[in-house]
C-alpha cells in the first residue's frame, strides 16, 4: 500500500514553537523571586528558551545530559523546561523542599551536570555543592543586579540567556528520547527517577487540554500552584503552550493572602493545587470575608479531597474537580469531570461522586486486582490494588535493571481503589496506609474526610496503631479550632461511619507533618504514636 502520514516526532519544542507562532502575545505573568510582578508573553519566553538552549549547548551540555532545576514556578523555570529539553538534554526538576541528604542523593543519582536555581536556594546550594561531584556549573536564575556574592563560582542566568544565539536550531531529536526527569517523593527507601520522553510529554499535554480533562484554551488564565518540581506542575507548562492559555505563576509565594490577591488581580479563572493549599485559602476567605474574583474552577489532586472542601468552594460559586495521578504517570490518571448521568444526580449523590477520584482520561487504562492478581469487578464496591498502563506511565525507573511493570505492562500504583460501572475510580487508601483491624479493612482516607467535615476541624490524619486485640485500630489526629472537643468530633463521626470504624482515640495537635509534596507524613505519625494503644 502506498501513501501515509508524515513523520513528525512529538518533541517538546514543537509545543513552544506552536505557542510562539499562534499565541505570541498571550501573557505569562509571575511573582518574581526578586520581588514584584513580572509580565512577559509566550512569544518572549519562546525566544529566550531558544537562547538558553544555545547557551547550554555552549557550556557543553549535550544530548541525554541531565540538567537540574531547583526553582519555583516562574517564567524562567518554564524557559528552563523547554531550553534544556530543546538541546536534547533532560530537564530534571528537583524538589527543593527535600532534605539535604535526599537532594544530594537525587542530584548525584541523576548525575546532573548543571544546576539552575532560584535566589531562594543560594544557601542550600552553597551547603550542598561540595557533595555534588557531577555538577560542573551552578546558574542563578536572576539578573546581574541581583547576583549574590558567594564562595562558589556562580553563573548568571540572564547573562547566559543574553549570550545565546537567537537563531539556535532546536536539536533534531527522536520522540522517544528523554525530555524530563522527576524523582518520586517516596517516604520509604531512596527516591526513584521517572524519565519522561518527549513523546510521553507531548501526548500527555495534548490529553491534558481536553474539555473533560483540564479544559485549557486560549481564553483560559491558569494558575498552577502545583509546583513544576512536583511532576511538571501537572503538565500545565506544556499543555498551556499547546492550548495558548495565559499562565499566572505564584513564584515563591504559597500563603493564602498572596494567592488570593494574585487570583483576583490577574483574572485567574482556573487554578490547581493540593488540598493543603486550598485549605489555607478557604480559611483565609472565611476569616477575611474575601472572594476569589473570576476564579470558577479549581482542580485538586495529590491527596484525597474531602466533601467539606468541595462544598466550601461551591459556596464561592467555584466548581471542584478532583485529579488523581502520580509522578510515575506524568501525572494525570483520572479526572472527576461529571458525565451527563452524574450531572443529573441529586446534589448529595453528585457530591458523593465528586469525592471519588474520577474517570480515566484517554491514554490511561486501569484495573483493580485482588491478592491473587485476578481482576476484580467494576461494581464500585470491590476494592483492590489499582494497576495502570499507558503511553505516559513509567515502564522502568531511571537506570533500573528491572522493569517497573508486570509481564503484561501493568504498573502497580500502590493505591487501593474501587472502580464502578461508569468507570469512576475511588481511592480507598494507599496500600500501606490502610488499617487492618480484626481482619477487616478501614479506609484512613474516608475517616479523615469525614472528620474534617466536623465544624472547627481544620485537618485530620488517621493512622493504624498496633492494638493487642485487633491487630491495628484507627487513631485520629486532628488540628482544630480551640473550642472543638473530643465529644464534638465523636458526635460528628458516629452517625456517619460504621461503628467499628470509630477511632479508639483522638489526639489534638497544633500541626500535622507533611511530605515535600504536601501529603500527610504518615510514617512519622505512625512512629510517634506506635505505642499509643498499648499494642
Ligand atoms: P506523587 O507521585 O507524589 O504525585 O504521589 C502519588 C500518590 O498521591 C498517588 O499514588 C495517590 O496515593 C496520591 N494521590 C494523588 N492524587 C490523589 C487524589 N486525588 N486522591 C487521593 N490520593 C491521591
Coordinates of C-alpha atoms and ligand atoms in Angstrom, one line a residue:
X1 CA 0.0 0.0 0.0
X2 CA 1.3 3.5 -0.8
X3 CA 0.5 6.8 0.9
X4 CA 0.5 7.7 4.6
X5 CA 1.1 10.3 7.1
X6 CA 4.1 12.5 7.8
X7 CA 6.9 11.7 10.2
X8 CA 6.6 14.5 12.8
X9 CA 8.3 13.5 16.0
X10 CA 6.4 14.6 19.1
X11 CA 9.1 16.7 20.8
X12 CA 8.6 19.4 23.4
X13 CA 9.9 22.3 21.4
X14 CA 7.1 21.8 18.9
X15 CA 4.7 22.9 21.7
X16 CA 6.7 26.0 22.3
X17 CA 7.0 26.8 18.6
X18 CA 3.3 26.5 18.3
X19 CA 2.7 28.9 21.2
X20 CA 5.2 31.4 19.7
X21 CA 3.6 31.3 16.2
X22 CA 0.0 31.3 17.3
X23 CA -0.2 32.7 20.8
X24 CA 2.8 35.0 20.9
X25 CA 1.1 37.9 22.8
X26 CA -0.6 35.6 25.4
X27 CA 0.6 36.6 28.9
X28 CA 2.9 34.8 31.3
X29 CA 2.6 36.7 34.5
X30 CA 4.5 35.8 37.6
X31 CA 5.6 36.8 41.0
X32 CA 9.3 37.2 40.8
X33 CA 11.7 35.8 43.4
X34 CA 13.4 39.2 43.4
X35 CA 10.0 40.8 44.3
X36 CA 7.3 42.4 42.3
X37 CA 5.3 41.0 39.3
X38 CA 7.0 40.1 36.1
X39 CA 5.0 40.3 32.8
X40 CA 6.0 38.5 29.7
X41 CA 4.5 36.5 26.9
X42 CA 4.7 33.1 25.3
X43 CA 6.5 34.7 22.3
X44 CA 9.2 36.3 24.5
X45 CA 9.6 33.1 26.6
X46 CA 9.9 31.0 23.4
X47 CA 12.7 33.3 22.1
X48 CA 14.6 33.2 25.5
X49 CA 14.2 29.4 25.7
X50 CA 15.9 29.1 22.4
X51 CA 18.8 31.4 23.5
X52 CA 19.1 29.3 26.7
X53 CA 19.3 26.1 24.7
X54 CA 22.1 27.7 22.7
X55 CA 23.9 28.9 25.8
X56 CA 23.6 25.5 27.5
X57 CA 25.0 23.8 24.3
X58 CA 27.9 26.4 24.6
X59 CA 28.6 25.1 28.1
X60 CA 29.0 21.6 26.6
X61 CA 25.6 20.3 27.6
X62 CA 24.6 17.7 25.1
X63 CA 22.0 15.1 24.2
X64 CA 21.0 12.9 27.2
X65 CA 22.8 15.0 29.8
X66 CA 20.8 15.8 32.9
X67 CA 20.4 19.4 33.9
X68 CA 18.7 20.2 37.2
X69 CA 16.5 23.0 38.3
X70 CA 15.7 23.9 41.9
X71 CA 13.1 26.6 41.2
X72 CA 9.7 27.9 42.0
X73 CA 7.0 28.3 39.3
X74 CA 8.4 31.3 37.3
X75 CA 8.7 32.3 33.6
X76 CA 12.4 31.4 33.9
X77 CA 11.5 27.9 35.0
X78 CA 9.3 27.5 32.0
X79 CA 12.2 28.6 29.8
X80 CA 14.4 26.0 31.5
X81 CA 12.0 23.1 30.8
X82 CA 12.0 24.0 27.1
X83 CA 15.5 25.2 26.8
X84 CA 17.0 22.2 28.4
X85 CA 14.9 19.6 26.5
X86 CA 15.5 21.6 23.3
X87 CA 19.2 20.9 23.5
X88 CA 18.4 17.2 23.8
X89 CA 19.3 17.3 27.5
X90 CA 16.9 16.2 30.3
X91 CA 15.2 18.7 32.5
X92 CA 15.5 17.3 36.0
X93 CA 13.1 19.3 38.2
X94 CA 14.3 18.8 41.8
X95 CA 12.0 19.4 44.8
X96 CA 13.9 22.0 46.9
X97 CA 11.8 21.1 49.9
X98 CA 13.5 17.8 50.3
X99 CA 16.2 17.2 53.0
X100 CA 19.9 17.8 52.2
X101 CA 20.6 14.1 52.1
X102 CA 17.8 13.4 49.7
X103 CA 18.8 16.3 47.4
X104 CA 22.4 15.1 47.4
X105 CA 21.3 11.6 46.6
X106 CA 18.9 12.7 43.8
X107 CA 21.3 15.1 42.1
X108 CA 24.2 12.5 42.3
X109 CA 22.0 9.7 41.1
X110 CA 20.9 11.7 38.1
X111 CA 24.5 12.8 37.5
X112 CA 23.2 16.3 36.8
X113 CA 25.9 18.4 35.0
X114 CA 24.4 21.8 35.6
X115 CA 22.1 23.1 38.3
X116 CA 19.9 26.2 37.7
X117 CA 18.4 27.5 40.9
X118 CA 16.4 30.4 42.3
X119 CA 17.9 33.1 44.6
X120 CA 16.0 31.5 47.5
X121 CA 18.3 28.5 47.3
X122 CA 21.7 30.1 47.4
X123 CA 22.5 29.0 51.0
X124 CA 21.2 25.5 50.1
X125 CA 23.4 25.2 47.1
X126 CA 26.5 26.6 48.9
X127 CA 25.9 23.9 51.6
X128 CA 25.4 21.1 49.1
X129 CA 27.9 22.0 46.4
X130 CA 30.9 20.1 48.0
X131 CA 28.8 16.9 47.9
X132 CA 27.7 17.2 44.3
X133 CA 30.7 15.9 42.2
X134 CA 28.7 15.6 39.0
X135 CA 27.8 19.3 38.8
X136 CA 30.1 21.5 36.6
X137 CA 28.1 24.7 36.6
X138 CA 25.7 26.4 39.0
X139 CA 23.5 29.0 37.4
X140 CA 21.5 31.5 39.5
X141 CA 18.1 32.2 37.9
X142 CA 18.4 36.0 38.2
X143 CA 19.9 39.1 36.5
X144 CA 23.3 40.7 37.0
X145 CA 22.0 43.3 39.6
X146 CA 20.6 40.6 41.9
X147 CA 23.6 38.2 41.6
X148 CA 24.7 37.2 45.1
X149 CA 28.2 37.2 46.4
X150 CA 29.2 33.6 47.0
X151 CA 32.1 31.4 47.8
X152 CA 31.0 29.4 44.7
X153 CA 31.7 30.4 41.1
X154 CA 28.1 31.1 40.1
X155 CA 26.8 31.9 36.6
X156 CA 24.1 34.5 36.0
X157 CA 21.0 33.2 34.1
X158 CA 20.2 36.4 32.4
X159 CA 23.8 36.8 31.1
X160 CA 23.7 33.2 29.9
X161 CA 20.4 33.8 28.0
X162 CA 21.7 37.1 26.5
X163 CA 24.8 35.2 25.3
X164 CA 22.8 32.5 23.5
X165 CA 22.2 32.5 19.7
X166 CA 18.6 33.7 18.9
X167 CA 18.7 31.6 15.8
X168 CA 19.8 28.4 17.5
X169 CA 18.2 25.4 15.8
X170 CA 16.4 23.0 18.2
X171 CA 18.2 19.7 18.3
X172 CA 16.7 17.2 15.9
X173 CA 15.5 14.6 18.4
X174 CA 13.7 11.3 18.3
X175 CA 10.4 11.4 20.2
X176 CA 11.5 8.5 22.4
X177 CA 14.5 10.4 23.8
X178 CA 14.2 11.7 27.4
X179 CA 12.9 15.2 28.0
X180 CA 12.3 15.3 31.7
X181 CA 13.2 13.6 34.9
X182 CA 11.4 13.7 38.2
X183 CA 12.1 11.7 41.4
X184 CA 9.3 10.0 43.4
X185 CA 8.8 11.5 46.8
X186 CA 8.9 8.1 48.3
X187 CA 8.5 8.1 52.1
X188 CA 10.5 4.9 52.4
X189 CA 13.7 3.9 50.7
X190 CA 15.5 6.0 48.2
X191 CA 13.6 8.1 45.7
X192 CA 13.4 6.7 42.2
X193 CA 13.8 8.6 39.0
X194 CA 11.0 8.7 36.4
X195 CA 12.1 9.6 32.9
X196 CA 9.6 11.3 30.7
X197 CA 10.2 11.0 27.0
X198 CA 9.4 13.8 24.5
X199 CA 6.6 11.7 23.1
X200 CA 5.1 11.0 26.5
X201 CA 5.3 14.6 27.5
X202 CA 3.6 15.8 24.3
X203 CA 0.9 13.1 24.3
X204 CA 0.2 13.9 28.0
X205 CA 0.0 17.6 27.3
X206 CA -2.4 17.1 24.4
X207 CA -4.7 14.9 26.5
X208 CA -4.5 17.4 29.4
X209 CA -6.0 20.2 27.3
X210 CA -9.2 18.2 26.7
X211 CA -12.6 19.6 27.8
X212 CA -13.1 16.8 30.4
X213 CA -9.5 17.0 31.5
X214 CA -8.0 20.5 32.3
X215 CA -10.2 22.2 29.6
X216 CA -7.4 24.6 28.6
X217 CA -8.0 27.1 25.8
X218 CA -6.7 30.5 24.6
X219 CA -9.1 32.3 26.9
X220 CA -8.0 30.3 30.0
X221 CA -5.9 32.1 32.6
X222 CA -4.5 29.2 34.6
X223 CA -2.6 29.3 37.9
X224 CA -0.8 26.1 38.5
X225 CA 0.1 26.4 42.2
X226 CA 1.2 22.8 41.9
X227 CA 5.0 23.2 41.5
X228 CA 7.0 22.3 38.4
X229 CA 9.2 20.3 40.7
X230 CA 6.1 18.2 41.5
X231 CA 5.6 16.4 38.2
X232 CA 5.9 19.4 35.9
X233 CA 3.1 21.4 37.6
X234 CA 0.7 18.6 36.4
X235 CA 1.6 19.3 32.8
X236 CA 0.5 22.9 32.7
X237 CA 3.7 24.4 31.2
X238 CA 3.4 22.1 28.3
X239 CA -0.4 21.9 27.9
X240 CA -0.8 25.7 28.2
X241 CA 1.6 26.1 25.3
X242 CA -0.4 23.7 23.1
X243 CA -3.7 25.5 24.0
X244 CA -2.3 29.0 24.1
X245 CA -3.5 29.7 27.6
X246 CA -2.2 32.5 29.7
X247 CA -0.1 31.4 32.6
X248 CA -0.2 33.0 36.1
X249 CA 2.7 31.9 38.3
X250 CA 3.0 32.3 42.0
X251 CA 6.8 32.1 42.2
X252 CA 7.9 31.5 45.8
X253 CA 4.6 32.5 47.4
X254 CA 2.2 29.9 48.8
X255 CA 0.5 31.9 51.5
X256 CA -3.3 32.2 51.2
X257 CA -3.3 36.0 51.2
X258 CA -0.8 36.3 48.3
X259 CA -2.5 33.5 46.3
X260 CA -5.9 35.1 46.7
X261 CA -4.6 38.5 45.6
X262 CA -2.9 37.0 42.6
X263 CA -6.0 35.2 41.6
X264 CA -8.2 38.3 41.8
X265 CA -5.6 40.8 40.4
X266 CA -4.6 38.6 37.4
X267 CA -8.1 37.4 36.5
X268 CA -7.3 33.8 37.0
X269 CA -10.2 31.6 36.1
X270 CA -8.7 28.2 36.7
X271 CA -6.2 27.1 39.4
X272 CA -4.7 23.8 40.5
X273 CA -3.2 22.8 43.9
X274 CA -3.0 20.2 46.6
X275 CA -5.7 20.2 49.3
X276 CA -3.5 21.8 52.0
X277 CA -3.0 24.9 49.8
X278 CA -6.8 25.2 49.3
X279 CA -7.4 24.6 53.0
X280 CA -5.3 27.7 53.7
X281 CA -7.1 29.7 51.0
X282 CA -10.6 28.7 52.3
X283 CA -9.7 29.6 55.9
X284 CA -8.3 33.0 54.7
X285 CA -11.6 33.7 52.8
X286 CA -13.7 32.7 55.8
X287 CA -11.6 34.9 58.1
X288 CA -11.5 38.0 55.8
X289 CA -14.8 37.7 54.0
X290 CA -12.9 38.0 50.7
X291 CA -13.6 36.3 47.4
X292 CA -11.6 34.8 44.5
X293 CA -12.7 37.2 41.8
X294 CA -13.3 35.4 38.4
X295 CA -12.0 32.0 39.6
X296 CA -14.6 29.5 38.5
X297 CA -12.8 26.1 38.5
X298 CA -10.3 24.6 40.8
X299 CA -8.6 21.2 40.3
X300 CA -7.4 19.5 43.4
X301 CA -5.0 16.5 43.5
X302 CA -2.2 14.9 45.3
X303 CA -4.3 13.8 48.2
X304 CA -8.0 13.0 48.6
X305 CA -10.5 15.9 48.6
X306 CA -13.0 16.0 51.5
X307 CA -16.7 16.7 50.7
X308 CA -16.5 19.7 53.0
X309 CA -13.9 21.3 50.8
X310 CA -16.0 20.8 47.7
X311 CA -19.0 22.4 49.5
X312 CA -16.9 25.3 50.7
X313 CA -15.8 26.1 47.1
X314 CA -19.4 25.7 45.9
X315 CA -20.3 28.4 48.4
X316 CA -18.0 30.7 46.5
X317 CA -19.5 29.6 43.1
X318 CA -16.4 27.6 42.3
X319 CA -16.6 24.1 40.8
X320 CA -14.1 21.5 42.1
X321 CA -12.7 18.7 40.1
X322 CA -10.5 16.0 41.6
X323 CA -7.4 14.9 39.8
X324 CA -5.6 11.7 40.6
X325 CA -2.2 10.7 39.4
X326 CA 1.3 10.2 40.3
X327 CA 4.9 11.0 39.4
X328 CA 5.1 7.7 37.6
X329 CA 2.1 8.8 35.5
X330 CA 3.3 12.2 34.2
X331 CA 1.0 12.7 36.4
X332 CA -2.6 12.6 35.1
X333 CA -4.6 9.4 35.5
X334 CA -8.2 10.3 36.3
X335 CA -10.3 13.5 36.5
X336 CA -13.6 14.0 38.1
X337 CA -15.4 15.7 35.3
X338 CA -19.1 14.7 35.6
X339 CA -20.7 12.6 32.9
X340 CA -24.3 13.7 31.9
X341 CA -25.7 10.9 34.1
X342 CA -23.7 12.1 37.1
X343 CA -24.5 15.7 36.5
X344 CA -28.2 14.7 36.6
X345 CA -28.0 13.1 40.0
X346 CA -29.5 14.8 43.1
X347 CA -27.0 17.0 45.0
X348 CA -26.0 14.6 47.7
X349 CA -25.3 11.8 45.2
X350 CA -23.4 14.2 43.0
X351 CA -21.3 15.3 45.9
X352 CA -20.5 11.7 46.7
X353 CA -19.3 11.2 43.1
X354 CA -17.2 14.3 43.3
X355 CA -15.3 12.8 46.3
X356 CA -14.2 10.0 44.0
X357 CA -11.0 10.4 42.0
X358 CA -12.8 10.3 38.7
X359 CA -12.6 8.6 35.3
X360 CA -9.5 7.6 33.3
X361 CA -8.5 10.0 30.6
X362 CA -7.9 8.6 27.2
X363 CA -4.3 7.2 27.3
X364 CA -4.8 5.6 30.7
X365 CA -6.0 2.0 31.2
X366 CA -6.9 1.0 34.8
X367 CA -8.0 -2.2 36.6
X368 CA -8.2 -3.4 40.2
X369 CA -6.9 -6.7 41.3
X370 CA -7.2 -8.9 44.3
X371 CA -4.4 -10.6 46.3
X372 CA -4.2 -13.4 43.7
X373 CA -3.7 -10.9 40.9
X374 CA -7.1 -11.6 39.4
X375 CA -9.1 -8.7 38.1
X376 CA -12.0 -7.6 40.4
X377 CA -15.4 -6.5 39.2
X378 CA -16.1 -2.8 38.2
X379 CA -19.0 -2.5 40.6
X380 CA -17.9 0.4 42.8
X381 CA -17.8 -2.0 45.8
X382 CA -15.0 -4.5 45.3
X383 CA -11.6 -2.9 46.1
X384 CA -8.1 -4.0 45.3
X385 CA -4.7 -2.8 44.1
X386 CA -5.0 -0.3 41.3
X387 CA -2.9 -1.1 38.2
X388 CA -2.4 1.2 35.2
X389 CA -0.8 1.2 31.8
X390 CA -0.5 3.7 29.0
X391 CA 2.0 5.8 26.9
X392 CA 2.8 8.3 29.7
X393 CA 3.1 5.7 32.5
X394 CA 6.5 4.5 33.7
X395 CA 8.0 1.4 32.1
X396 CA 11.2 1.3 34.1
X397 CA 12.7 3.7 36.6
X398 CA 15.8 5.7 35.7
X399 CA 18.9 3.4 35.4
X400 CA 16.9 0.4 36.9
X401 CA 17.7 -3.1 35.7
X402 CA 14.2 -4.5 36.1
X403 CA 11.0 -3.2 34.6
X404 CA 8.5 -1.3 36.8
X405 CA 5.6 -3.2 35.3
X406 CA 4.4 -6.8 35.3
X407 CA 4.8 -9.0 32.2
X408 CA 1.6 -7.5 30.7
X409 CA 2.8 -3.9 31.1
X410 CA 0.7 -3.1 34.2
X411 CA 2.2 -0.7 36.8
X412 CA 1.1 -1.2 40.4
X413 CA 0.2 2.3 41.7
X414 CA 0.3 1.2 45.4
X415 CA -3.2 2.6 45.8
X416 CA -6.2 0.6 46.7
X417 CA -9.3 1.5 44.9
X418 CA -12.8 0.7 43.6
X419 CA -13.9 1.2 40.0
X420 CA -17.6 1.4 39.2
X421 CA -19.6 0.5 36.1
X422 CA -19.3 4.0 34.7
X423 CA -15.5 3.9 35.2
X424 CA -15.4 6.2 38.2
X425 CA -12.4 5.3 40.4
X426 CA -12.4 5.9 44.1
X427 CA -9.2 5.6 46.2
X428 CA -9.8 3.7 49.3
X429 CA -6.3 4.2 50.6
X430 CA -2.6 3.9 49.9
X431 CA -1.9 0.2 50.3
X432 CA 0.5 0.9 53.2
X433 CA -1.9 3.3 55.0
X434 CA -5.0 1.1 55.0
X435 CA -5.9 0.0 58.6
X436 CA -6.3 -3.7 59.1
X437 CA -8.5 -4.2 62.1
X438 CA -9.7 -7.7 63.2
X439 CA -9.2 -8.9 59.6
X440 CA -11.3 -6.1 58.1
X441 CA -10.1 -3.0 56.3
X442 CA -10.7 0.6 57.4
X443 CA -10.0 3.4 54.9
X444 CA -8.0 6.1 56.6
X445 CA -9.0 8.5 53.8
X446 CA -12.7 8.0 54.4
X447 CA -12.3 8.6 58.1
X448 CA -10.1 11.7 57.5
X449 CA -12.6 13.2 55.0
X450 CA -15.5 12.6 57.5
X451 CA -13.5 14.1 60.4
X452 CA -12.7 17.3 58.5
X453 CA -16.5 17.7 57.9
X454 CA -16.8 18.4 61.7
X455 CA -17.2 22.1 62.1
X456 CA -13.9 23.6 63.5
X457 CA -11.7 20.7 62.5
X458 CA -9.1 22.0 60.1
X459 CA -7.1 18.9 59.2
X460 CA -7.2 15.3 60.1
X461 CA -4.9 12.3 59.9
X462 CA -5.9 8.7 60.6
X463 CA -3.3 6.0 61.2
X464 CA -3.4 2.4 62.1
X465 CA -1.8 1.9 65.5
X466 CA -0.8 -1.6 66.8
X467 CA -3.5 -3.0 69.2
X468 CA -3.2 -6.0 71.5
X469 CA -6.6 -7.5 70.4
X470 CA -7.5 -6.2 66.9
X471 CA -4.0 -6.0 65.3
X472 CA -4.5 -2.4 64.4
X473 CA -7.0 0.2 65.4
X474 CA -7.5 3.7 64.0
X475 CA -6.2 6.7 65.8
X476 CA -7.4 10.1 64.7
X477 CA -5.1 13.1 65.0
X478 CA -6.6 16.5 64.3
X479 CA -5.8 20.2 64.0
X480 CA -8.8 22.0 65.3
X481 CA -10.0 25.4 66.5
X482 CA -9.7 25.7 70.3
X483 CA -13.4 25.3 71.0
X484 CA -13.6 21.8 69.4
X485 CA -13.8 19.0 71.9
X486 CA -13.3 15.2 71.6
X487 CA -17.0 14.7 72.1
X488 CA -17.8 17.1 69.3
X489 CA -15.7 15.0 66.9
X490 CA -17.1 11.7 68.1
X491 CA -20.7 13.1 67.9
X492 CA -19.9 14.1 64.3
X493 CA -18.4 10.7 63.3
X494 CA -20.9 8.3 64.9
X495 CA -23.8 8.8 62.6
X496 CA -21.6 8.9 59.5
X497 CA -19.4 5.8 59.8
X498 CA -19.6 2.1 60.7
X499 CA -19.5 1.7 64.5
X500 CA -16.3 -0.4 64.4
X501 CA -14.5 2.3 62.4
X502 CA -14.8 4.8 65.3
X503 CA -11.2 5.8 66.2
X504 CA -10.0 4.4 69.5
X505 CA -8.6 7.8 70.5
X506 CA -8.5 11.4 69.2
X507 CA -5.3 13.4 69.6
X508 CA -5.4 17.2 69.2
X509 CA -2.2 18.7 67.8
X510 CA -1.1 22.2 66.6
X511 CA 0.3 20.9 63.2
X512 CA 0.4 17.8 61.2
X513 CA 3.6 16.7 59.4
X514 CA 3.6 16.9 55.6
X515 CA 5.9 15.5 52.9
X516 CA 7.7 17.7 50.5
X517 CA 4.7 17.4 48.1
X518 CA 2.1 18.3 50.7
X519 CA 0.8 14.9 51.7
X520 CA 0.3 13.8 55.3
X521 CA 3.6 12.2 56.5
X522 CA 2.1 9.1 58.0
X523 CA 5.4 7.3 58.5
X524 CA 6.3 10.0 61.1
X525 CA 2.8 9.8 62.7
X526 CA 3.0 6.0 62.9
X527 CA 6.4 6.2 64.6
X528 CA 5.2 8.9 67.1
X529 CA 2.1 7.1 68.1
X530 CA 3.2 3.5 67.8
X531 CA 2.6 2.7 71.5
X532 CA -0.5 4.9 71.9
X533 CA -2.9 2.0 72.2
X534 CA -0.6 -0.3 74.1
X535 CA -0.2 -2.6 71.1
Ligands
LIG1 P1 3.1 11.7 43.8 O1 3.8 10.7 42.9 O2 3.9 12.3 44.8 O3 2.3 12.6 43.0 O4 2.0 10.8 44.6 C1 1.1 10.0 44.0 C2 0.1 9.4 45.0 O5 -0.7 10.5 45.6 C3 -1.0 8.6 44.4 O6 -0.5 7.2 44.2 C4 -2.1 8.6 45.5 O7 -1.8 7.8 46.6 C5 -2.0 10.1 45.9 N1 -3.0 10.9 45.2 C6 -2.8 11.7 44.2 N2 -3.9 12.3 43.9 C7 -4.9 11.9 44.7 C8 -6.3 12.1 44.9 N3 -7.0 12.9 44.1 N4 -6.9 11.4 45.9 C9 -6.3 10.6 46.7 N5 -4.9 10.3 46.6 C10 -4.3 11.0 45.6

